[in-house]
CSV table of C-alpha atoms and ligand atoms in Angstrom, one decimal:
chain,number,residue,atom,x,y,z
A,1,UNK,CA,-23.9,-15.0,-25.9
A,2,UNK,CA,-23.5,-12.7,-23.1
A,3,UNK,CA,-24.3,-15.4,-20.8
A,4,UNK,CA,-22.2,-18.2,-22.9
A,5,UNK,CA,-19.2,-15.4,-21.5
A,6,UNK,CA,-20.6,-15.2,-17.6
A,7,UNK,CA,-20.7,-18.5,-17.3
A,8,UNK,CA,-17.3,-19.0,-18.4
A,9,UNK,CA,-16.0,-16.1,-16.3
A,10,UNK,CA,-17.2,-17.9,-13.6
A,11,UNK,CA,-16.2,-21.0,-14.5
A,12,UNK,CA,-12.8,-19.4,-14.7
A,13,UNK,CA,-13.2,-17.9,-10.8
A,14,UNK,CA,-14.3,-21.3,-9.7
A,15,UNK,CA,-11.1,-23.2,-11.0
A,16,UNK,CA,-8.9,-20.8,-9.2
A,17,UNK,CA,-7.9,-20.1,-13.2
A,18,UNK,CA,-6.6,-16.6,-14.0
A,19,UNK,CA,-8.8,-14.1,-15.7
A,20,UNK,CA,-6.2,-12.2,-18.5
A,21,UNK,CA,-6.8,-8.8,-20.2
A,22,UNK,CA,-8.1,-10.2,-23.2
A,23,UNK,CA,-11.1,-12.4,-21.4
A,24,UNK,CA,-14.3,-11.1,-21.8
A,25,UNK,CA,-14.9,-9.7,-18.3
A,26,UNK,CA,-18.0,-8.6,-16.2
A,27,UNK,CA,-17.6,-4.6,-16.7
A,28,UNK,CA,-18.1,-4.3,-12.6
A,29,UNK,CA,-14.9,-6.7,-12.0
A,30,UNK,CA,-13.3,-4.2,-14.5
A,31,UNK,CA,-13.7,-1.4,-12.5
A,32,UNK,CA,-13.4,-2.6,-9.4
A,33,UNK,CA,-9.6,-3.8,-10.3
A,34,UNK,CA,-9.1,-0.2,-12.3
A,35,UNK,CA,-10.3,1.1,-8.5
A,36,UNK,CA,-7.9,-1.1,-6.7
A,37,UNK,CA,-5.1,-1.1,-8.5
A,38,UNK,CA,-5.1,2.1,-9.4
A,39,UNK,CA,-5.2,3.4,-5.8
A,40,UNK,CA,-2.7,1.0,-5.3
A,41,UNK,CA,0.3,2.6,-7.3
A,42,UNK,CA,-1.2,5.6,-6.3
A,43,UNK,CA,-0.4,4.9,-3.1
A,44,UNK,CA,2.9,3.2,-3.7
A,45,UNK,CA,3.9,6.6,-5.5
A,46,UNK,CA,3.0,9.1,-3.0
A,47,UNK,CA,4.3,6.7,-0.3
A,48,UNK,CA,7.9,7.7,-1.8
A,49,UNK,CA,7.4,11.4,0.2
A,50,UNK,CA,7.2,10.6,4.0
A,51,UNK,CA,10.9,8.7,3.4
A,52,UNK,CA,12.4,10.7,0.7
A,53,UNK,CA,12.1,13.4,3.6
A,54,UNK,CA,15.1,11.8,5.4
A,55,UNK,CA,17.2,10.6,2.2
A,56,UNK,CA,19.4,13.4,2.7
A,57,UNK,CA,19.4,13.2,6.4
A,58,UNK,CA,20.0,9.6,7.1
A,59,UNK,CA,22.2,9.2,9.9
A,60,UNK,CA,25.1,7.2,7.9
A,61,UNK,CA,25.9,6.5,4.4
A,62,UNK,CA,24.9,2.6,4.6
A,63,UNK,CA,21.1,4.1,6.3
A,64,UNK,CA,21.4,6.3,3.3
A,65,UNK,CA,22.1,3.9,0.5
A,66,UNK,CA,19.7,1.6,1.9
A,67,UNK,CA,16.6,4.0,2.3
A,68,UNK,CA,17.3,5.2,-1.5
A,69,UNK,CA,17.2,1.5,-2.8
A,70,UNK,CA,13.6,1.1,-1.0
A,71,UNK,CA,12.1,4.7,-2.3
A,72,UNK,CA,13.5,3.8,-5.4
A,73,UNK,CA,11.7,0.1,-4.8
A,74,UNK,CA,8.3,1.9,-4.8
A,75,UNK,CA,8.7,4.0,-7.7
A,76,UNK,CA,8.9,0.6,-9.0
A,77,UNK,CA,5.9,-1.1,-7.5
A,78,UNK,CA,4.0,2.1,-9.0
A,79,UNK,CA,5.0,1.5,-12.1
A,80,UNK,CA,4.6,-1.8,-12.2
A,81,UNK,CA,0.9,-1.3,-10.8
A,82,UNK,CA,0.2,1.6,-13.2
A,83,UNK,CA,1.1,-1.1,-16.3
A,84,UNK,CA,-1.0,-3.8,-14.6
A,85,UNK,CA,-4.0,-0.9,-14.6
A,86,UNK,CA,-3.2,-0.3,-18.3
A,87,UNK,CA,-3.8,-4.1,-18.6
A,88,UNK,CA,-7.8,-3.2,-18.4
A,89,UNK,CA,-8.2,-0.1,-20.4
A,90,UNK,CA,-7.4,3.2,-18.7
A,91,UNK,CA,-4.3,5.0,-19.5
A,92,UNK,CA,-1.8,6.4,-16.8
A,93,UNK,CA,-2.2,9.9,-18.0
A,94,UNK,CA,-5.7,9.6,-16.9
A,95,UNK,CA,-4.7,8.0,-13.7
A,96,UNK,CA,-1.9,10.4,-13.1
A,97,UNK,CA,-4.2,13.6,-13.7
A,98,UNK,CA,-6.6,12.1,-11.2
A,99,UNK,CA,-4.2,12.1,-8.6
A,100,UNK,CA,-2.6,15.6,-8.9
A,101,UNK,CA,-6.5,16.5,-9.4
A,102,UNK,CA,-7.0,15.1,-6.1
A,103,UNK,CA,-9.7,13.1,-6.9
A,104,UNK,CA,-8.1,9.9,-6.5
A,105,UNK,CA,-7.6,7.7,-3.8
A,106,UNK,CA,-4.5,6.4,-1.9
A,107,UNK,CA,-3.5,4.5,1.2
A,108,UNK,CA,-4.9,7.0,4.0
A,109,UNK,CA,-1.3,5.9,5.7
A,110,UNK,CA,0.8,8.6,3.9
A,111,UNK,CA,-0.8,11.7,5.2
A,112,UNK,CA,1.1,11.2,8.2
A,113,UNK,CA,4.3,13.1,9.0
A,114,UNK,CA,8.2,11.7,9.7
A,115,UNK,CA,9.8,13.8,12.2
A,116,UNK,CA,12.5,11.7,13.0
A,117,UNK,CA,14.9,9.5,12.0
A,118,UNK,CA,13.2,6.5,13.8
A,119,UNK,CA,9.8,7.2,11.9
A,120,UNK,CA,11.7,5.3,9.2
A,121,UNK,CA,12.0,2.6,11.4
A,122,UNK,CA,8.2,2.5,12.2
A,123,UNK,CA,7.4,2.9,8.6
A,124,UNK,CA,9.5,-0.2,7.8
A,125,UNK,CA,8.5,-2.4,10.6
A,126,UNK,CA,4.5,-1.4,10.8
A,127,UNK,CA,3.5,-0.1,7.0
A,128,UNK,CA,5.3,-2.1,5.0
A,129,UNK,CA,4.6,-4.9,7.7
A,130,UNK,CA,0.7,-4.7,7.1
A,131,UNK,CA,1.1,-3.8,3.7
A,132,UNK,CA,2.9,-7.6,3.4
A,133,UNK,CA,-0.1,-9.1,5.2
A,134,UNK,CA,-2.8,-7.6,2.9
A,135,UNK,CA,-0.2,-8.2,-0.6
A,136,UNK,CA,0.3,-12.2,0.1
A,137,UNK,CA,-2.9,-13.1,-0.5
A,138,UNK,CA,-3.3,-10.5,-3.3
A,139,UNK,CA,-0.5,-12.7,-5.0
A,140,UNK,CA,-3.6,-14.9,-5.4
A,141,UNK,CA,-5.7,-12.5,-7.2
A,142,UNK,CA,-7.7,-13.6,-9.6
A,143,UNK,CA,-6.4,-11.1,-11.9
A,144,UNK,CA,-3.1,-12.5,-13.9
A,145,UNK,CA,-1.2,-9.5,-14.2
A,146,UNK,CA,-2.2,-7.9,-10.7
A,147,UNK,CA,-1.5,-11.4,-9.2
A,148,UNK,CA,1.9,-11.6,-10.9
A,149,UNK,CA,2.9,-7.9,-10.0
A,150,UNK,CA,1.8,-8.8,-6.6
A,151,UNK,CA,4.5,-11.5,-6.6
A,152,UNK,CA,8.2,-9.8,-7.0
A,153,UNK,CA,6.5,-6.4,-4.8
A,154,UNK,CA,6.0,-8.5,-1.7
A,155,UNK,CA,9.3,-10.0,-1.5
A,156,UNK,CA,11.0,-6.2,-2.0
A,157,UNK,CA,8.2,-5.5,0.9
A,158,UNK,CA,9.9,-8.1,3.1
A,159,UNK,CA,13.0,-6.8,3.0
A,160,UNK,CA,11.5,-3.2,3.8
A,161,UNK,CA,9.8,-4.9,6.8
A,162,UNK,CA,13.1,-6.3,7.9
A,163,UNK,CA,15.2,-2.9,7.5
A,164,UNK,CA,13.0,-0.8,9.4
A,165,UNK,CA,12.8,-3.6,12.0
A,166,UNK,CA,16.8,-3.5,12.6
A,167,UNK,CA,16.3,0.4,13.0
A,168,UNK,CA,14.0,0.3,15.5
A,169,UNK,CA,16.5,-2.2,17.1
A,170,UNK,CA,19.2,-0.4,17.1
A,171,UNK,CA,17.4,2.4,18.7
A,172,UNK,CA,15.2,0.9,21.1
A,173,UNK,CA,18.5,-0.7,22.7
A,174,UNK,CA,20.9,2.5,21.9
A,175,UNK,CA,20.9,5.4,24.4
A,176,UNK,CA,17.8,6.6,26.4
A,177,UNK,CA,17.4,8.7,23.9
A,178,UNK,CA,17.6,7.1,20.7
A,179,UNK,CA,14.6,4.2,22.7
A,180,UNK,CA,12.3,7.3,23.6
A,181,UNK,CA,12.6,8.5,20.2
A,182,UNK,CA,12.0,4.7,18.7
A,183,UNK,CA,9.2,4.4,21.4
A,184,UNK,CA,7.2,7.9,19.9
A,185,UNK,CA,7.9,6.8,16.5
A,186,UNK,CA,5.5,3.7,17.3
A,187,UNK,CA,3.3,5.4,18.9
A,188,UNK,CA,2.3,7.4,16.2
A,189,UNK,CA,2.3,4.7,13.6
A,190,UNK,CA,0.5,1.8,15.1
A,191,UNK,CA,-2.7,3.0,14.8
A,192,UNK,CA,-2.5,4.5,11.5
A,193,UNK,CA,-1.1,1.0,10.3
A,194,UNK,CA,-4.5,-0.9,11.6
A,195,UNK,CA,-6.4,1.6,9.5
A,196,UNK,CA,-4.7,0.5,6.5
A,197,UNK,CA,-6.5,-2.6,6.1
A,198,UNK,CA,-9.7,-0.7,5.4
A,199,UNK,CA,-13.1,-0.1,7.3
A,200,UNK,CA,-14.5,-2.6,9.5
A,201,UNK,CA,-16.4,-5.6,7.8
A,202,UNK,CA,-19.7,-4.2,8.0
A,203,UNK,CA,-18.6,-1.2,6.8
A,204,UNK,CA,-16.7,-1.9,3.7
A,205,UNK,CA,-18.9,-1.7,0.9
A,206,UNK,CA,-16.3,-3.9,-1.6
A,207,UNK,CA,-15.5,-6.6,0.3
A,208,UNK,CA,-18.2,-9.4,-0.4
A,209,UNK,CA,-18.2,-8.8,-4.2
A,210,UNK,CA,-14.1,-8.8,-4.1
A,211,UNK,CA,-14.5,-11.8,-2.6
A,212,UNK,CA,-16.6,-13.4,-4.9
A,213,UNK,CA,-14.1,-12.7,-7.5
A,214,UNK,CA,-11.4,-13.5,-5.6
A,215,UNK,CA,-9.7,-10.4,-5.8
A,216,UNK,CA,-9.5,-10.2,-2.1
A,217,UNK,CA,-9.2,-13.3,-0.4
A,218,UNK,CA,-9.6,-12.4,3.1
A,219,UNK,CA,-11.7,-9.3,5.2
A,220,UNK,CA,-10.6,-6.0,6.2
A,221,UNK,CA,-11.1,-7.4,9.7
A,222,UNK,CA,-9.5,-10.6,9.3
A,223,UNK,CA,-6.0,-8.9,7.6
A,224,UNK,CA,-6.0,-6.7,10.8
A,225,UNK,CA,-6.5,-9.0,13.2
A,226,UNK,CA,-3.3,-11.1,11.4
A,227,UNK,CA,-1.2,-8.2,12.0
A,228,UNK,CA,-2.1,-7.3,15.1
A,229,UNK,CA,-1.3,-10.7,16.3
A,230,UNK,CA,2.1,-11.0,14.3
A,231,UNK,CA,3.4,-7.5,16.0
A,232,UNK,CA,2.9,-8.3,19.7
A,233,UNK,CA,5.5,-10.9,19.8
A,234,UNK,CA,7.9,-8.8,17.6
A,235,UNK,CA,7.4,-5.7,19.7
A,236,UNK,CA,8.5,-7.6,22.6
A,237,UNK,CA,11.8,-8.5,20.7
A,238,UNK,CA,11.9,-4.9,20.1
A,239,UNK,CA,11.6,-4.0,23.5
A,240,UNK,CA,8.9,-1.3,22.1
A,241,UNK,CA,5.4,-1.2,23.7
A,242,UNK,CA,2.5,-1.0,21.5
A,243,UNK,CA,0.2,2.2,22.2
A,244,UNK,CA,-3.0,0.0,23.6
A,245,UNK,CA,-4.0,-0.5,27.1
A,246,UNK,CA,-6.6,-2.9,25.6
A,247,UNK,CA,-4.3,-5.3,23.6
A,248,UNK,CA,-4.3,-8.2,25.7
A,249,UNK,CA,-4.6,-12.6,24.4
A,250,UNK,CA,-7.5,-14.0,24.5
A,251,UNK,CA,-7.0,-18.3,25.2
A,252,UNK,CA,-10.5,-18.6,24.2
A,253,UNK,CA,-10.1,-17.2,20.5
A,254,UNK,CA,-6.5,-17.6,19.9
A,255,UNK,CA,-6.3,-14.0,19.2
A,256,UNK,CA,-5.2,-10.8,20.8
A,257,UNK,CA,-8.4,-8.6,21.8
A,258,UNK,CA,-7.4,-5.2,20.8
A,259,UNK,CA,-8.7,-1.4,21.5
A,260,UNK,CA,-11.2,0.9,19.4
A,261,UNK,CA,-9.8,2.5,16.2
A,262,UNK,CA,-10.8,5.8,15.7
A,263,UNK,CA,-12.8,5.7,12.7
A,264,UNK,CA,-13.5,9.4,12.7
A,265,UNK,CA,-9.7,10.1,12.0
A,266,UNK,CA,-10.0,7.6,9.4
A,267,UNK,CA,-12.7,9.4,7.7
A,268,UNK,CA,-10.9,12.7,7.7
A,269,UNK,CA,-8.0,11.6,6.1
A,270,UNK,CA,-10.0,9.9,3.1
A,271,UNK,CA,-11.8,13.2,3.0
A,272,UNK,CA,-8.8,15.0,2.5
A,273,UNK,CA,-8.0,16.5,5.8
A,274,UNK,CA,-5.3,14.3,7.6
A,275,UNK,CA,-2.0,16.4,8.3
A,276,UNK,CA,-0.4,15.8,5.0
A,277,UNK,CA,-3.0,15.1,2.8
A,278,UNK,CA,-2.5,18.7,0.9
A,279,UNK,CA,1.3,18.9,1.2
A,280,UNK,CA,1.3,15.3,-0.4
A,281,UNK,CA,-1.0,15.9,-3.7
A,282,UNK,CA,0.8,19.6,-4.4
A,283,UNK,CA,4.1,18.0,-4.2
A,284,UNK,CA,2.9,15.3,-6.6
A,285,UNK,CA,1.4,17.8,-8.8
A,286,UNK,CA,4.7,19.6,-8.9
A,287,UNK,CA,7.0,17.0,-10.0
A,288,UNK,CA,4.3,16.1,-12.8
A,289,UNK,CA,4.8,19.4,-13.8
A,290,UNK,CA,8.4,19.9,-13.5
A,291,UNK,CA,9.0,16.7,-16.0
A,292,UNK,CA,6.5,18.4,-18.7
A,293,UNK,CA,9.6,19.5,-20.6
A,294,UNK,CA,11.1,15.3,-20.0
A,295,UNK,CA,7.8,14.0,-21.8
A,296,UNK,CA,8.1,16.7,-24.3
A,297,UNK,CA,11.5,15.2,-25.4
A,298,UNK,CA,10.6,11.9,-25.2
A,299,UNK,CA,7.5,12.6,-27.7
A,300,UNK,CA,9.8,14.5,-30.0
A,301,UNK,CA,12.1,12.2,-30.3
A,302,UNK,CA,10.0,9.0,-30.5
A,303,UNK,CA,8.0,11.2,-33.8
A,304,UNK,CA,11.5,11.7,-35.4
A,305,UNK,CA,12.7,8.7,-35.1
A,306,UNK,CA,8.9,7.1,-36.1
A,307,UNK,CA,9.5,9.7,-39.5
A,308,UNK,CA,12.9,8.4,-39.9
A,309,UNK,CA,11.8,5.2,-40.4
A,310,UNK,CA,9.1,6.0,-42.5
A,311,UNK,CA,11.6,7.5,-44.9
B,401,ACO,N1,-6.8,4.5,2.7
B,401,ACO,C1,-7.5,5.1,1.8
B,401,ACO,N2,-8.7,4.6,1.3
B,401,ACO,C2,-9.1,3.4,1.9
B,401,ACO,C3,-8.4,2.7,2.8
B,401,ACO,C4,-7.2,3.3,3.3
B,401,ACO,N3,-6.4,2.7,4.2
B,401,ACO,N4,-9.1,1.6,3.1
B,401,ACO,C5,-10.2,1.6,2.4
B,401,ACO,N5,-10.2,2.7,1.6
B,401,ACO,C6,-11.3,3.1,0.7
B,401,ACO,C7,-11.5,2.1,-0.4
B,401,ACO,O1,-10.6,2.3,-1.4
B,401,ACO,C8,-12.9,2.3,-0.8
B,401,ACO,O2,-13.0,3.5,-1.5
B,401,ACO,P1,-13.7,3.6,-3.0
B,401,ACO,O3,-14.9,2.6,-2.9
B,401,ACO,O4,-14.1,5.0,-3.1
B,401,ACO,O5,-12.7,3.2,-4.0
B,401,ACO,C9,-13.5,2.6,0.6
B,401,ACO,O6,-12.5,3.1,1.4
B,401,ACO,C10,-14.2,1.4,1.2
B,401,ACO,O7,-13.3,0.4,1.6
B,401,ACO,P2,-13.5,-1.1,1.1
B,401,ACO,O8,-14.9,-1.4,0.7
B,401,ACO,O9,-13.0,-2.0,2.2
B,401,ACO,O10,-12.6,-1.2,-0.2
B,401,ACO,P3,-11.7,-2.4,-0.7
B,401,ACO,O11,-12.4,-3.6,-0.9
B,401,ACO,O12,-11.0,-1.8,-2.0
B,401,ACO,O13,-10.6,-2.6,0.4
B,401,ACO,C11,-8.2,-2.3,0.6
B,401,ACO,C12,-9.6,-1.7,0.7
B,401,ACO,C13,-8.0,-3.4,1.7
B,401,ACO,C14,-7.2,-1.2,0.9
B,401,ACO,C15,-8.0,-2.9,-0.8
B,401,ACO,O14,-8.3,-1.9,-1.7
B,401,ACO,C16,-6.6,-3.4,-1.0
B,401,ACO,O15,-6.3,-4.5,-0.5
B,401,ACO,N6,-5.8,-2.7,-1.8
B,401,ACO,C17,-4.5,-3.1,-2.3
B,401,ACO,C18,-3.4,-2.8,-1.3
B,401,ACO,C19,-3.1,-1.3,-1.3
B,401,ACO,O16,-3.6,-0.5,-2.0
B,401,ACO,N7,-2.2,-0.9,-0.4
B,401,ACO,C20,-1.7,0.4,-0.4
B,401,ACO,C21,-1.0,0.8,0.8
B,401,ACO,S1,0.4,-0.3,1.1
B,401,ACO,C22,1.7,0.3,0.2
B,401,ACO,O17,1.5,0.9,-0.8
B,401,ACO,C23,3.1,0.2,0.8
């Protein structure tokens, strides 16, 4: 019996068929999309702090308008991740409590700080520009409603990517000024961006089974190497320079060779200690707590209207 379902499980993997969340599936592919996804809205959730720091700052109404319709675009994505989670039998409650717990993980990329106005440029252009590179092929998942929800997140990424590229624009070619401050703002996001993608190959521990299932369809290594090669032409339009003395084409592999990451750094932040990683969970924790009374209502009300019914 138990094999009857493998084999059609796999069968299902081979066909490039979709599994759905009433297929009998392995209990391992289970948890490794409850992992995934999970830490996925988790991160598209938390990622609403390092921008909703310049909501009320942005530099003119349109910037404003615009940067409130993309936060408000990842409280979306979250959501729409949290359901797709729910899909395979863990509730967000549970999800929710193990973020504000801080025992969950989430993209190591939003434990960085935004000092300036043109960090929401570099977020644009480089985060949600890798995050685009590793979503595509995650439209291909072989998980239907992760696959779908992949779909309608990575065009609202696109238009992220292309908003934060015209603000980088506009300052890289504005005053002296406004290019140095354009200029720092890449500086401290390129590197954090190529740690998005994950460990090294030989040091991620998911990625061959992931693969198997076609959950993931390419490597941690072969994502970054994508977008490492997609942003050196767009930095010259920019008129930015990317922060590695190393990054230079090689004709015999039809990729740019590129510097060391700093793995340590990478490391610390999934432990916890990157420069926001505390500021990021308590502020979570206190808007969970701050729409305890919200909830409440909601409860109430749903039970006394469920009574009236009844009646
Ligand atoms: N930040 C935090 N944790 C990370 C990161 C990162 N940048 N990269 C890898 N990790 C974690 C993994 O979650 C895994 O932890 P776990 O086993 O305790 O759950 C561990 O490091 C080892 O990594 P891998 O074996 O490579 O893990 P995996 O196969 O899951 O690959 C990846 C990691 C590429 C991030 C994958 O999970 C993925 O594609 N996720 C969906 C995309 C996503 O979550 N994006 C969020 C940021 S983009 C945005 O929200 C705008």
């Amino acid at each position: 019996e138990l094999d009857d379902l493998q084999e059609r499980f796999d069968a299902t993997i081979a066909a490039e068929q979709r599994i759905e969340p009433r297929d009998w599936m392995p209990e391992a592919y289970r948890r490794t999309l409850i992992r995934q996804i999970g830490q996925h809205a988790h991160s598209e959730i938390i990622g609403m702090q390092p921008e909703g720091n310049w909501i009320t700052r942005a530099p003119s109404l349109k910037r404003k308008s615009i940067l409130m319709a993309k936060v408000q675009d990842e409280a979306g994505h979250g959501l729409y991740l949290y359901s797709a989670a729910e899909t395979l039998g863990i509730d967000r409650t549970t999800m929710t409590e193990q973020l504000i717990d801080g025992t969950a993980k989430y993209s190591s990329i939003f434990n960085y700080p935004t000092p300036t106005w043109a960090d929401m440029g570099a977020i644009g252009w480089l985060v949600d520009g890798a995050a685009i590179c590793n979503q595509v092929p995650l439209c291909r998942a072989s998980y239907g409603p992760y696959g779908r929800a992949m779909v309608r997140i990575c065009k609202e990424e696109s238009f992220h990517q292309r908003q934060g590229f015209e603000i980088l624009y506009e300052l890289s070619h504005g005053t002296p000024a406004q290019h140095r401050m354009a200029q720092e703002a890449v500086d401290r996001w390129w590197w954090p961006a190529l740690m998005m993608f994950g460990p090294p190959d030989a040091d991620s521990p998911n990625t061959a089974q992931s693969m198997e299932w076609k959950i993931k369809r390419f490597t941690n290594d072969e994502l970054r190497q994508r977008f490492i090669d997609m942003s050196v032409p767009q930095a010259e339009v920019l008129g930015l320079a990317l922060p590695d003395p190393d990054l230079r084409w090689n004709e015999a592999t039809g990729h740019y060779d590129s510097g060391e990451i700093d793995w340590t750094e990478f490391t610390e932040v999934l432990k916890g200690r990157g420069p926001c990683n505390a500021l990021r969970v308590s502020n979570r924790r206190r808007a969970h707590e701050g729409g305890a009374w919200v909830r409440e209502a909601a409860a109430a009300y749903a039970q006394k209207q469920a009574a009236r019914a009844a009646a």
